[in-house]
Structures are given as structure tokens and as C-alpha cells.
Coordinates of C-alpha atoms in Angstrom, one line a residue:
X1 CA -45.1 34.1 23.9
X2 CA -44.6 30.2 22.8
X3 CA -43.7 31.5 19.1
X4 CA -41.5 34.2 20.4
X5 CA -39.7 31.7 22.7
X6 CA -39.6 29.1 20.1
X7 CA -37.8 31.9 17.6
X8 CA -35.8 32.7 20.3
X9 CA -34.7 29.2 20.5
X10 CA -34.0 28.8 16.8
X11 CA -31.7 31.9 17.0
X12 CA -29.8 31.1 19.6
X13 CA -29.4 27.8 17.9
X14 CA -28.3 29.3 14.4
X15 CA -26.2 31.6 16.0
X16 CA -24.5 28.7 17.7
X17 CA -23.8 26.8 14.7
X18 CA -22.5 30.0 12.9
X19 CA -20.1 30.0 16.2
X20 CA -19.0 26.1 15.4
X21 CA -18.7 26.7 11.7
X22 CA -15.9 29.8 12.4
X23 CA -14.2 27.6 14.9
X24 CA -13.7 24.7 12.6
X25 CA -12.9 27.3 9.7
X26 CA -10.6 28.7 12.0
X27 CA -8.8 25.3 13.0
X28 CA -8.3 24.3 9.5
X29 CA -7.0 27.6 8.3
X30 CA -4.3 27.2 11.2
X31 CA -3.6 23.4 9.9
X32 CA -3.0 25.0 6.6
X33 CA -1.2 27.6 7.5
X34 CA 1.0 25.4 9.6
X35 CA 1.7 23.0 6.7
X36 CA 2.0 25.7 3.9
X37 CA 5.1 27.3 5.2
X38 CA 7.8 24.9 5.6
X39 CA 11.3 27.1 5.2
X40 CA 14.0 27.4 7.1
X41 CA 14.8 31.7 7.6
X42 CA 17.3 32.3 9.9
X43 CA 18.4 35.9 11.0
X44 CA 21.7 37.6 9.7
X45 CA 22.8 36.8 13.3
X46 CA 22.4 33.1 13.3
X47 CA 24.0 32.6 9.9
X48 CA 27.0 34.4 11.4
X49 CA 26.7 31.8 14.3
X50 CA 26.0 28.7 12.2
X51 CA 29.6 29.4 10.6
X52 CA 31.2 27.8 13.7
X53 CA 30.0 24.6 15.5
X54 CA 30.6 23.1 19.0
X55 CA 29.8 25.9 21.4
X56 CA 31.2 28.4 18.7
X57 CA 34.9 26.3 19.0
X58 CA 35.1 24.9 15.8
X59 CA 34.8 26.4 12.2
X60 CA 32.1 24.9 10.6
X61 CA 32.7 21.9 7.6
X62 CA 30.2 20.3 5.6
X63 CA 32.4 16.8 6.3
X64 CA 31.5 17.1 9.7
X65 CA 27.8 16.5 9.8
X66 CA 28.4 13.0 8.2
X67 CA 30.2 11.5 11.3
X68 CA 27.4 13.3 13.7
X69 CA 24.7 12.1 11.7
X70 CA 25.7 8.9 12.0
X71 CA 26.6 8.4 15.7
X72 CA 23.2 10.2 16.2
X73 CA 21.1 8.1 14.2
X74 CA 23.2 5.0 15.6
X75 CA 21.8 5.8 18.9
X76 CA 18.1 5.8 17.7
X77 CA 18.8 2.6 15.9
X78 CA 19.1 0.5 19.2
X79 CA 15.2 0.4 18.7
X80 CA 15.8 -2.2 16.0
X81 CA 17.5 -4.4 18.5
X82 CA 14.1 -4.4 20.7
X83 CA 13.5 -8.1 19.9
X84 CA 16.3 -8.8 22.4
X85 CA 14.7 -7.3 25.0
X86 CA 11.5 -9.4 24.4
X87 CA 11.8 -12.6 26.0
X88 CA 13.5 -11.3 29.4
X89 CA 10.8 -8.6 29.7
X90 CA 7.7 -11.4 29.0
X91 CA 9.5 -13.5 31.5
X92 CA 10.1 -10.3 34.3
X93 CA 6.5 -9.1 33.4
X94 CA 4.7 -12.5 33.0
X95 CA 6.5 -14.8 34.1
X96 CA 6.6 -16.6 30.4
X97 CA 9.0 -15.6 27.7
X98 CA 6.6 -16.2 24.8
X99 CA 4.0 -14.4 26.6
X100 CA 4.0 -11.8 23.5
X101 CA 3.1 -8.7 25.4
X102 CA 6.7 -7.1 25.1
X103 CA 6.7 -7.3 21.3
X104 CA 4.0 -4.6 21.0
X105 CA 6.3 -2.1 22.6
X106 CA 8.0 -1.8 19.4
X107 CA 5.3 -1.6 17.5
X108 CA 3.8 1.2 19.4
X109 CA 7.4 2.9 18.9
X110 CA 7.1 3.1 15.1
X111 CA 3.9 3.7 14.7
X112 CA 4.2 6.9 17.1
X113 CA 7.6 7.5 15.2
X114 CA 5.7 8.1 12.0
X115 CA 2.7 10.2 13.3
X116 CA 5.5 12.0 15.1
X117 CA 7.5 13.6 12.2
X118 CA 4.4 13.9 10.2
X119 CA 3.2 16.3 12.7
X120 CA 5.9 17.9 13.4
X121 CA 7.5 17.8 10.0
X122 CA 6.9 21.3 9.3
X123 CA 8.2 22.5 12.6
X124 CA 11.1 20.4 12.2
X125 CA 11.6 22.1 8.6
X126 CA 11.4 26.1 9.9
X127 CA 13.6 25.6 13.1
X128 CA 17.0 25.3 13.5
X129 CA 17.9 21.3 13.0
X130 CA 19.9 21.4 16.5
X131 CA 17.1 22.8 18.5
X132 CA 14.7 20.2 17.2
X133 CA 17.7 17.6 17.8
X134 CA 18.2 18.4 21.3
X135 CA 14.6 17.9 22.1
X136 CA 14.4 14.8 20.1
X137 CA 17.4 13.3 22.1
X138 CA 15.7 14.4 25.7
X139 CA 12.7 12.8 24.6
X140 CA 14.1 9.9 23.6
X141 CA 16.4 9.7 27.0
X142 CA 12.9 10.2 29.1
X143 CA 11.5 7.7 27.5
X144 CA 14.3 5.4 28.6
X145 CA 14.3 6.6 32.3
X146 CA 10.7 5.7 32.3
X147 CA 11.0 2.1 30.5
X148 CA 13.5 1.5 33.7
X149 CA 10.9 2.4 36.0
X150 CA 8.3 0.3 34.0
X151 CA 10.3 -2.8 34.3
X152 CA 11.2 -2.3 37.8
X153 CA 7.4 -2.4 38.9
X154 CA 6.6 -4.9 36.3
X155 CA 4.0 -2.7 34.7
X156 CA 3.7 -3.3 31.2
X157 CA 1.3 -0.5 30.2
X158 CA 4.1 1.8 31.9
X159 CA 6.7 0.3 29.3
X160 CA 4.3 0.9 26.7
X161 CA 3.9 4.7 27.3
X162 CA 7.5 5.2 28.4
X163 CA 9.3 3.5 25.4
X164 CA 6.5 3.2 22.8
X165 CA 5.0 6.4 23.3
X166 CA 7.4 8.9 25.1
X167 CA 10.7 7.5 23.2
X168 CA 8.6 7.1 19.7
X169 CA 7.9 10.8 20.3
X170 CA 12.0 11.8 20.5
X171 CA 12.8 9.5 17.7
X172 CA 10.2 10.6 15.4
X173 CA 11.7 14.2 16.0
X174 CA 15.3 13.1 16.0
X175 CA 15.2 11.1 13.5
X176 CA 13.9 13.4 10.5
X177 CA 15.5 16.6 11.6
X178 CA 19.2 15.0 11.7
X179 CA 19.2 13.3 8.3
X180 CA 17.5 16.3 6.3
X181 CA 19.9 18.8 7.7
X182 CA 22.6 16.3 6.5
X183 CA 21.4 15.5 3.2
X184 CA 20.9 19.3 2.6
X185 CA 24.6 20.0 2.3
X186 CA 25.2 17.9 -1.0
X187 CA 22.9 18.5 -3.6
X188 CA 24.0 16.2 -6.2
X189 CA 24.6 13.4 -3.8
X190 CA 21.8 13.8 -1.7
X191 CA 21.4 10.2 -1.6
X192 CA 24.7 9.5 -0.9
X193 CA 24.9 11.8 2.2
X194 CA 21.5 10.8 3.7
X195 CA 22.6 7.0 2.8
X196 CA 25.5 7.7 5.2
X197 CA 23.7 9.8 8.2
X198 CA 21.0 6.7 8.3
X199 CA 23.5 4.1 7.9
X200 CA 24.1 4.7 11.4
X201 CA 20.4 3.6 12.5
X202 CA 21.1 0.3 10.5
X203 CA 24.5 0.0 12.5
X204 CA 22.5 0.5 15.7
X205 CA 20.8 -2.9 15.2
X206 CA 24.1 -4.7 14.5
X207 CA 25.7 -3.2 17.8
X208 CA 22.9 -2.5 20.3
X209 CA 21.8 -6.8 19.4
X210 CA 25.3 -7.6 21.4
X211 CA 25.3 -4.4 23.9
X212 CA 21.7 -5.1 24.6
X213 CA 22.5 -9.1 25.3
X214 CA 25.8 -8.4 27.6
X215 CA 23.6 -5.8 29.6
X216 CA 20.9 -8.3 30.4
X217 CA 23.5 -10.8 31.2
X218 CA 25.7 -8.9 33.9
X219 CA 23.0 -6.5 35.0
X220 CA 19.3 -6.1 35.3
X221 CA 16.9 -5.4 32.9
X222 CA 16.3 -2.1 35.0
X223 CA 19.6 -1.2 35.2
X224 CA 19.9 -2.0 31.4
X225 CA 17.3 0.4 30.1
X226 CA 18.9 3.3 32.1
X227 CA 22.7 2.6 31.0
X228 CA 21.6 2.2 27.5
X229 CA 19.6 5.6 27.9
X230 CA 21.9 7.4 29.8
X231 CA 24.8 6.1 27.1
X232 CA 22.6 7.3 23.8
X233 CA 22.0 10.7 25.6
X234 CA 25.8 11.4 26.1
X235 CA 26.8 10.4 22.5
X236 CA 24.2 12.7 21.0
X237 CA 24.4 15.2 22.8
X238 CA 28.1 15.6 21.7
X239 CA 27.0 14.9 18.4
X240 CA 24.3 17.4 17.7
X241 CA 26.6 20.4 18.3
X242 CA 28.3 19.8 14.9
X243 CA 25.0 19.9 12.8
X244 CA 23.8 23.0 11.6
X245 CA 22.2 23.6 8.5
X246 CA 23.7 25.2 5.2
X247 CA 23.6 28.6 4.8
X248 CA 20.6 30.2 2.4
X249 CA 20.9 29.7 -1.3
X250 CA 23.6 26.8 -0.9
X251 CA 23.8 25.2 -4.3
X252 CA 27.6 24.4 -5.0
X253 CA 26.8 22.5 -8.2
X254 CA 24.5 25.0 -9.7
X255 CA 21.9 22.9 -9.8
X256 CA 18.9 24.5 -12.1
X257 CA 15.8 25.3 -9.5
X258 CA 12.2 26.0 -10.7
X259 CA 9.7 27.2 -7.8
X260 CA 6.1 27.0 -8.2
X261 CA 5.5 30.0 -9.2
X262 CA 7.2 29.4 -12.4
X263 CA 6.0 25.9 -12.8
X264 CA 2.4 26.8 -11.9
X265 CA 1.1 26.0 -15.1
X266 CA 2.0 22.5 -15.3
X267 CA 2.0 21.8 -11.4
X268 CA -1.6 22.3 -11.1
X269 CA -2.4 19.8 -13.8
X270 CA 0.3 17.3 -12.4
X271 CA -1.1 17.7 -8.8
X272 CA -4.8 16.8 -10.2
X273 CA -3.1 13.8 -12.4
X274 CA -4.3 15.0 -15.8
X275 CA -2.2 15.1 -18.4
X276 CA -2.8 18.6 -19.9
X277 CA 1.1 19.6 -20.3
X278 CA 0.1 21.7 -23.4
X279 CA 0.2 25.1 -21.7
X280 CA 3.5 27.4 -22.3
X281 CA 5.7 28.1 -20.3
X282 CA 6.2 31.8 -20.4
X283 CA 9.6 32.2 -18.6
X284 CA 12.7 32.5 -20.3
X285 CA 14.6 31.2 -17.4
X286 CA 12.3 28.4 -16.6
X287 CA 12.9 27.5 -20.4
X288 CA 16.6 27.2 -19.7
X289 CA 16.1 25.1 -16.4
X290 CA 13.9 22.5 -18.7
X291 CA 16.5 22.1 -21.2
X292 CA 19.2 21.4 -17.8
X293 CA 19.9 18.0 -16.9
X294 CA 17.9 16.7 -13.8
X295 CA 16.6 20.5 -12.6
X296 CA 15.3 21.0 -8.9
X297 CA 11.4 21.5 -8.5
X298 CA 10.5 23.6 -5.5
X299 CA 6.8 23.4 -4.7
X300 CA 4.6 24.2 -1.8
X301 CA 3.9 21.5 0.7
X302 CA 0.4 21.5 0.0
X303 CA 1.0 21.3 -3.8
X304 CA 3.3 18.2 -3.2
X305 CA 0.6 16.6 -1.2
X306 CA -2.3 17.3 -3.6
X307 CA 0.4 15.4 -6.2
X308 CA -0.5 11.7 -7.3
X309 CA 3.2 11.3 -7.3
X310 CA 3.4 11.7 -3.6
X311 CA 0.8 9.0 -2.9
X312 CA 2.2 6.6 -5.7
X313 CA 5.8 6.8 -3.6
X314 CA 3.9 6.3 -0.2
X315 CA 2.6 3.2 -1.5
X316 CA 5.9 2.1 -2.8
X317 CA 7.9 2.8 0.3
X318 CA 5.2 1.2 2.4
X319 CA 5.5 -1.7 0.1
X320 CA 9.4 -1.4 0.4
X321 CA 9.5 -1.7 4.4
X322 CA 6.5 -4.0 5.2
X323 CA 8.3 -7.5 4.6
X324 CA 11.6 -6.5 7.0
X325 CA 9.5 -4.7 9.7
X326 CA 7.8 -7.7 10.4
X327 CA 10.7 -10.0 10.3
X328 CA 13.2 -7.7 12.3
X329 CA 10.7 -8.1 15.0
X330 CA 10.2 -11.5 14.6
X331 CA 13.4 -13.4 13.5
X332 CA 14.5 -14.7 16.6
X333 CA 10.9 -16.4 16.6
X334 CA 11.2 -17.9 13.3
X335 CA 14.4 -19.3 14.2
X336 CA 13.4 -20.7 17.2
X337 CA 10.1 -22.6 15.9
X338 CA 11.5 -23.3 12.5
X339 CA 14.8 -24.4 12.7
X340 CA 15.6 -23.9 16.6
X341 CA 14.4 -25.5 19.6
X342 CA 10.7 -25.3 19.3
X343 CA 10.4 -27.4 16.0
X344 CA 8.8 -30.6 15.9
X345 CA 12.4 -32.5 16.3
X346 CA 14.3 -29.7 18.9
X347 CA 18.1 -28.7 17.8
X348 CA 20.0 -25.8 18.4
X349 CA 20.2 -23.4 15.8
X350 CA 23.5 -23.2 13.1
X351 CA 23.4 -19.4 14.4
X352 CA 22.3 -17.8 17.9
X353 CA 19.5 -16.0 17.4
X354 CA 20.9 -12.7 18.4
X355 CA 23.7 -12.9 16.3
X356 CA 21.2 -13.4 13.2
X357 CA 19.9 -10.3 14.5
X358 CA 23.3 -8.7 14.4
X359 CA 24.1 -9.6 10.9
X360 CA 20.5 -8.5 9.7
X361 CA 21.5 -4.8 11.3
X362 CA 24.8 -4.8 9.4
X363 CA 22.4 -5.6 6.1
X364 CA 20.4 -2.8 6.9
X365 CA 23.4 -0.3 7.5
X366 CA 24.9 -1.5 4.3
X367 CA 21.8 -1.3 2.1
X368 CA 21.3 2.6 3.3
X369 CA 24.8 3.6 1.9
X370 CA 25.0 1.2 -1.2
X371 CA 21.6 2.1 -2.4
X372 CA 22.0 6.1 -1.6
X373 CA 25.1 5.9 -3.6
X374 CA 23.5 3.7 -6.5
X375 CA 20.5 6.1 -6.7
X376 CA 22.8 9.1 -7.1
X377 CA 24.4 7.2 -10.3
X378 CA 21.3 5.8 -11.9
X379 CA 18.5 7.9 -10.4
X380 CA 15.9 7.6 -7.9
X381 CA 13.1 5.6 -9.1
X382 CA 15.6 3.1 -11.4
X383 CA 17.2 2.4 -8.2
X384 CA 13.4 2.1 -6.1
X385 CA 12.0 0.0 -8.8
X386 CA 15.6 -2.4 -8.3
X387 CA 15.2 -3.1 -4.4
X388 CA 11.3 -3.9 -4.9
X389 CA 12.2 -6.3 -7.7
X390 CA 14.6 -7.8 -5.5
X391 CA 12.4 -8.5 -2.9
X392 CA 9.8 -9.7 -4.9
X393 CA 12.3 -12.5 -5.7
X394 CA 13.6 -12.6 -2.1
X395 CA 10.0 -13.4 -0.3
X396 CA 8.7 -15.3 -3.3
X397 CA 11.4 -18.0 -2.5
X398 CA 11.4 -17.7 1.4
X399 CA 8.9 -20.5 1.6
X400 CA 11.3 -22.7 -0.6
X401 CA 13.8 -22.2 1.7
X402 CA 11.9 -23.2 4.8
X403 CA 10.2 -26.1 3.2
X404 CA 13.6 -27.3 2.1
X405 CA 15.0 -27.0 5.9
X406 CA 17.8 -24.5 4.7
X407 CA 18.6 -22.5 7.7
X408 CA 21.7 -20.9 5.5
X409 CA 19.2 -20.2 2.6
X410 CA 16.5 -18.7 4.7
X411 CA 19.0 -16.1 6.4
X412 CA 20.5 -15.2 2.9
X413 CA 17.3 -14.2 1.5
X414 CA 16.3 -12.2 4.9
X415 CA 19.6 -10.2 4.8
X416 CA 19.1 -9.8 1.2
X417 CA 15.9 -8.2 1.8
X418 CA 17.4 -6.8 5.0
X419 CA 19.7 -5.0 2.6
X420 CA 16.8 -3.3 0.3
X421 CA 14.7 -2.2 3.2
X422 CA 17.7 -0.4 4.4
X423 CA 18.3 1.2 1.0
X424 CA 14.5 2.4 0.9
X425 CA 15.1 4.6 4.1
X426 CA 18.5 5.4 2.6
X427 CA 17.3 7.2 -0.4
X428 CA 13.5 8.2 0.4
X429 CA 14.8 11.6 2.0
X430 CA 16.7 12.8 -1.7
X431 CA 13.7 11.0 -3.6
X432 CA 11.4 14.0 -2.1
X433 CA 13.6 16.6 -1.6
X434 CA 14.3 16.0 -6.0
X435 CA 10.9 15.6 -6.5
X436 CA 9.6 18.7 -4.2
X437 CA 12.0 20.4 -3.3
X438 CA 14.8 21.2 -0.6
X439 CA 12.7 23.3 1.5
X440 CA 9.8 20.6 2.1
X441 CA 12.2 17.8 2.6
X442 CA 11.6 17.3 6.3
X443 CA 7.8 17.6 5.8
X444 CA 7.3 15.3 2.8
X445 CA 9.8 13.0 4.4
X446 CA 7.7 13.3 7.9
X447 CA 4.5 12.5 6.4
X448 CA 6.1 9.5 4.4
X449 CA 6.8 8.0 7.6
X450 CA 3.3 7.3 8.5
X451 CA 4.3 4.1 6.1
X452 CA 6.4 3.4 9.0
X453 CA 4.0 3.0 11.5
X454 CA 1.2 1.9 9.2
X455 CA 3.5 -1.2 7.9
X456 CA 5.0 -1.8 11.7
X457 CA 1.6 -1.6 13.4
X458 CA -0.9 -3.3 10.8
X459 CA 1.9 -5.5 9.6
X460 CA 2.5 -6.7 12.9
X461 CA -1.1 -7.1 14.1
X462 CA -1.7 -8.9 10.6
X463 CA 1.2 -11.4 11.6
X464 CA -0.1 -12.1 14.9
X465 CA -3.4 -12.3 13.7
X466 CA -2.8 -15.0 11.3
X467 CA -0.4 -16.8 13.8
X468 CA -3.1 -16.8 16.4
X469 CA -5.8 -18.0 14.1
X470 CA -3.6 -20.8 13.2
X471 CA -2.9 -22.0 16.6
X472 CA -6.3 -21.6 18.0
X473 CA -7.5 -24.2 15.4
X474 CA -5.0 -26.6 16.1
X475 CA -1.9 -25.7 14.3
X476 CA 1.5 -25.7 16.2
X477 CA 4.1 -23.0 16.0
X478 CA 6.7 -25.2 14.6
X479 CA 4.2 -25.8 11.6
X480 CA 5.8 -23.7 8.3
X481 CA 2.4 -23.0 6.8
X482 CA 2.0 -20.5 9.4
X483 CA 5.0 -18.5 8.4
X484 CA 4.0 -19.0 4.5
X485 CA 0.5 -17.7 4.8
X486 CA 2.1 -14.5 6.1
X487 CA 4.6 -14.3 3.7
X488 CA 1.9 -14.4 0.6
X489 CA 0.2 -11.3 1.8
X490 CA 3.7 -9.5 2.2
X491 CA 4.3 -10.8 -1.3
X492 CA 1.3 -9.0 -2.4
X493 CA 1.6 -5.7 -0.9
X494 CA 5.0 -5.9 -2.3
X495 CA 4.2 -6.3 -6.0
X496 CA 1.5 -3.5 -5.7
X497 CA 3.9 -1.1 -4.5
X498 CA 6.2 -2.2 -7.6
X499 CA 3.7 -1.3 -9.8
X500 CA 3.1 2.1 -7.8
X501 CA 6.7 2.9 -8.2
X502 CA 6.3 2.2 -11.9
X503 CA 3.8 5.2 -12.3
X504 CA 5.5 7.6 -10.4
X505 CA 6.7 10.8 -12.3
X506 CA 10.2 11.1 -10.7
X507 CA 11.2 14.3 -12.5
X508 CA 10.4 17.3 -14.1
X509 CA 10.6 15.6 -17.6
X510 CA 8.3 12.7 -16.9
X511 CA 5.1 15.2 -15.4
X512 CA 5.8 17.3 -18.8
X513 CA 6.9 15.1 -21.5
X514 CA 5.2 15.5 -24.8
X515 CA 1.8 12.9 -25.0
X516 CA 1.4 12.1 -28.9
X517 CA -2.4 12.2 -29.8
X518 CA -3.1 8.5 -29.9
X519 CA -1.0 8.0 -26.4
X520 CA -3.0 6.5 -23.7
X521 CA 0.0 6.7 -21.2
X522 CA 3.8 6.7 -20.9
X523 CA 5.9 5.9 -17.6
X524 CA 9.6 5.6 -17.2
X525 CA 11.1 2.1 -16.4
X526 CA 14.4 1.7 -15.5
X527 CA 15.4 4.8 -17.0
X528 CA 13.7 4.9 -20.4
X529 CA 10.4 6.2 -21.4
X530 CA 7.6 3.4 -22.1
X531 CA 4.6 4.5 -24.0
X532 CA 1.6 2.9 -25.2
X533 CA -0.4 3.9 -28.0
X534 CA -4.5 3.3 -29.5
X535 CA -4.6 2.1 -33.2
X536 CA -7.8 3.2 -33.7
X537 CA -7.1 2.3 -37.8
X538 CA -4.9 -0.4 -38.3
X539 CA -3.5 -0.5 -41.9
X540 CA -4.4 -3.9 -44.0
X541 CA -1.1 -5.8 -44.9
X542 CA 0.4 -4.7 -48.1
X543 CA 0.1 -8.4 -49.3
X544 CA -3.8 -8.3 -49.1
X545 CA -3.6 -11.5 -46.7
X546 CA -6.0 -11.5 -43.5
X547 CA -4.2 -10.2 -40.4
X548 CA -4.9 -10.1 -36.7
X549 CA -5.7 -6.7 -35.9
X550 CA -3.9 -4.7 -33.4
X551 CA -5.7 -2.3 -31.5
X552 CA -2.5 -1.2 -29.0
X553 CA 1.2 -0.8 -29.7
X554 CA 4.1 -0.5 -26.9
X555 CA 7.0 1.5 -27.8
X556 CA 10.2 1.9 -25.3
X557 CA 11.7 4.8 -26.2
X558 CA 15.8 4.9 -26.7
X559 CA 17.8 7.7 -24.4
X560 CA 18.3 9.5 -28.3
X561 CA 14.7 9.3 -29.5
X562 CA 13.5 10.6 -25.7
X563 CA 16.2 13.6 -25.9
X564 CA 14.9 14.2 -29.5
X565 CA 11.2 14.2 -28.4
X566 CA 11.8 16.5 -25.6
X567 CA 14.2 19.1 -27.3
X568 CA 11.5 19.1 -30.0
X569 CA 8.9 20.6 -27.1
X570 CA 11.1 22.6 -25.6
X571 CA 11.4 24.4 -29.4
X572 CA 7.5 24.2 -29.8
X573 CA 7.4 26.0 -26.3
X574 CA 9.7 28.7 -26.8
X575 CA 8.0 29.6 -30.4
X576 CA 4.4 29.6 -28.5
X577 CA 6.4 32.0 -25.7
X578 CA 7.4 34.4 -28.8
X579 CA 3.9 34.5 -30.7
X580 CA 2.6 35.1 -27.5
X581 CA 4.8 38.4 -26.9
X582 CA 4.5 39.4 -30.4
X583 CA 0.8 41.1 -29.7
X584 CA 2.1 43.1 -26.7
X585 CA 5.1 44.6 -28.7
X586 CA 2.9 45.7 -31.7

């Protein structure tokens, strides 16, 4: 009987384990299925309905999406002016303007934004942008109402929940759905279109810094959140009525498009990071598209996420935003401690902190348009390398400005970095759309925005941790070394991001560019191909003298040399294609 009982227990355990495995496989299959289908497929009735906007009263025009997107992003950009609320909330809740609890709300909101965008990205892509946009703005408004209650009852945890979690969820849904819907109307000018849309986000910081201060000075904190949320809700609800997606197959410029099935042979190799590009493309249409200038590749989201290029771009984007994310939420404090009344010899700063924050928002706004436009002209990767290089120079000189007690020099450097920061946000939707296809824009963009979460939360925690470490060991808040120590790790992150961006293969040509037999690597630097070659046998000098043996050689191809190599590669593939067909013709 005991043996029978033991056998029964083992059988029951085995059945239970099998059931658990089936449940796990079921969840994995559901998640993979969710992230595999990212194409919006409207019904004929919906396509006809989308010919009109604003409750069916106005005929839809592509240009209408630009001002509507700007206004929606303008309202969402009010989150960037959060630093104006820090001191009043800290004083109301804890009785001390420098207590430091309110600052955490900003980090929570941005952290939730990125996670929400990553989770809801496929859902946003497969649904009408007006539907996701309305859901986003309603949730964002709910966060403001909860925040008003939190301040009224002086409960900081409720504020974290209201503005940090709830408003952060609305922000993540609304931010992605609006930008991607706008950029899809202009395939040849996605950078400019997306930059114009997200320009409003930077403009929100510029305007709401002054609006928030006026509300705080003339009302109370609780009423400020109520008015702010209601104002945003009305503006966004009207503007979202002018947002609609382009019709299926929208491609007015006739950009050549390759899908994953046509490019499966080389796309698989690029996904695992190999250099095997010798397999021929057996499709005449694909060959013609490859010969065109800047063709677009459409792949599945799974293939995009397996590509090393996606994660290199992820690291580069994180590096682009980490410095300014920390500065945005701490600029008033830095001005107060280093250049204002908190310094060792107190003095009034030459410019009030709230005005400095507003001007920073202006540079944030300007960068989104200018850099987006520049990326349409000179290319996404070249532009991204440029803004990262500028940020490296800026962060290197910030400690010099602080040591020299140069208030205006410090602000000029911060504003320049903010211009590049806004530029990264302005061009990143177009970057992922060019690399992985328009059907994956919301999904890829949403997952990339988790870098926003990581940079804001981790960057803020590291900044605060370094600051507290110095203060707990006898340091003073006015000492420049406290902030310079933080700038050093930010500089290291930015340099790492620049290196990662160098290795991003931003186009089909970069992924398929032919390798020489002795080639170690190739990458595109500021629009031109750079090769590293291994010299196994270096010939001796003709005059018989001893020379230093070279093991590597570097080539920086001209545009003419690159075009010649690419045309020869395509010609070889065409020959291989004909040879593969000949046995079937016999």
C-alpha cells in the first residue's frame, strides 16, 4: 500500500508539473503572438470614415496632424516643468522645501512612461491612434485629479500613485500614439514630421514652467493640479479629433520597400550578428529595390528585437538622454546651491531658476525640430553621432564652467546639451521606422522608451546617491565636487553610447555591404564606410630597407568607391540569380 501511495504521489506531481509547463508555454505563446502582429488593418468602413476628422465635419488633410500633434504633445510636456512643484510640495507635505520627496514623483512618472510604452506598443500599433490617444488623455487627466487630492490631504504616497503611476501610464500611451500617427504621413520627411510633433513636448516645459509658477502663486497647490489637468484635458480632447492614420499602402514618394520574406536570407544573419551576406537574393523586385537610394525594410517585431542594431541604438539613445534627464529635474537645485543663495557666499543668481528652466524647455523644443530636419537631409546615423559628440564636449566642459564660477557659461552648456537631448527624441521615431519598417514604429519606439525610464530612474538614483554620499561624509551642498563627480559618470555613459552608435547598421546597404576576404570589420562614420583590414603578409619595401611590419590597414571609402563596391556586389548577385535559374530552365 505504501508503494502504491508513493507511486500515486509521483504520478500526481508529474501531472502537476506538466500542467504548469503547459500554462507557462501558453503565456509565452500569448506574449510572442502579441508582439508578432503589429500592423493596423482597418475595415473598408473605417478607411472611408477616416477621410473626415473632427466628428466627421472636416475633410482630413495630412497637414492637420502636425498642429494637432504639437498641441497634444504640448500638454504632455507639462511633466517637464515638474521641478517647479518640488519645493512647494515638499514644504506643504514635510514642512521643508529641500526635503527631497517630491522629486521622486518625476522619476516615477518617466519610469512608468517607458514601461507603459513598451507594453502597449503593439496594441497602439494595431488600433486607431484616436482610440489610444483618447484613452491616454483620460488616464493622464485622472492622474492630475488624484494628485490634487494627494496634495490636499498631504499624502506623498498618493501623489506617487496619482502623478507618478496613473499620469505616467496616460503619458506613455498618449506620447507614442500621437507621434507615430503623425510621422507616418510623410515617408520621406519622417524626421521633420516627428520632430514637429514632439516639439510640443519641449514647448510644454517652456510654457508650463511659467504657468505652474503663476498657479502656485495665485491659487493653492491642490487647485493648481485641478486647473492644470482640466486645461490639458480640454486641449487634448479637441486636438485628438484631427488625428487619423494614413490609408493603407500610403507611399506618395514611391520609396522602395522590402518585406522580411523577401529579405529573409540576409535578415536572419543580421539578426544574430554574423557577417554572412554571401547568400543571393533570388527576387528581381528585391534586387531593384536594393539598387535604389535608401530603400525601406519591413520586418516583424520579433526580428527587429533580435537584431543587434536595435540594442546598439537602444544604448545610444539611453546615452543621449541621461545627462539632461538628471539636469532637468535638478537644475533649480544646482543653480541655488552653486550660483545662488545656497552657495558658501550667498548671492542672487543672475537669472531666476524658473526662467532658466523655461529657456531650457525652449532649447528642448527647438532641438526636436532642427535635429529631425537635419536627419532627413544628412541621415539618421550621422545626425545621431553628431549630437552625441556635441554632448561629450559639453559634459567635459561643464566642470570647467563650475570651477570658473561662470553662471552663463554653465547655462550655455546645459542648453546646448538640451538641444541635442530634444533632437534625440525628435529623430528616434523616424530612425526605427527607417530601420525596421513603418508597421513596427509604435512597438519599437515604445520599447526604446524604456531607456527613458532607465535613464530617469537610475540616473536620478545615482545622482541622489552620490550627492547624499558626499553630504553624509562631511561635504556641503555648495561644493562643486559633488556635482562634478556626477558629471563624470554621465560623461562615461555618453562616450559608451557614441561607440555603440558607430556600430549601428542603419540601412540595408550597411547590413549587406560586401566584406573583403581579409576584412575584420566595417562601419559607417558620418556617412562614409570605414574598413579595418588584416594584413597577414606584408610585402617588404622595394629598396630592401627594414621597415616596421603592419598588421592592420584602415580604409575610409569615398562615396564613389562605396557606390562602385555596392554596384559590383549587386551585379554579382544578379549573375548568381541567373545561374540558379538555369538548371530549372533546362
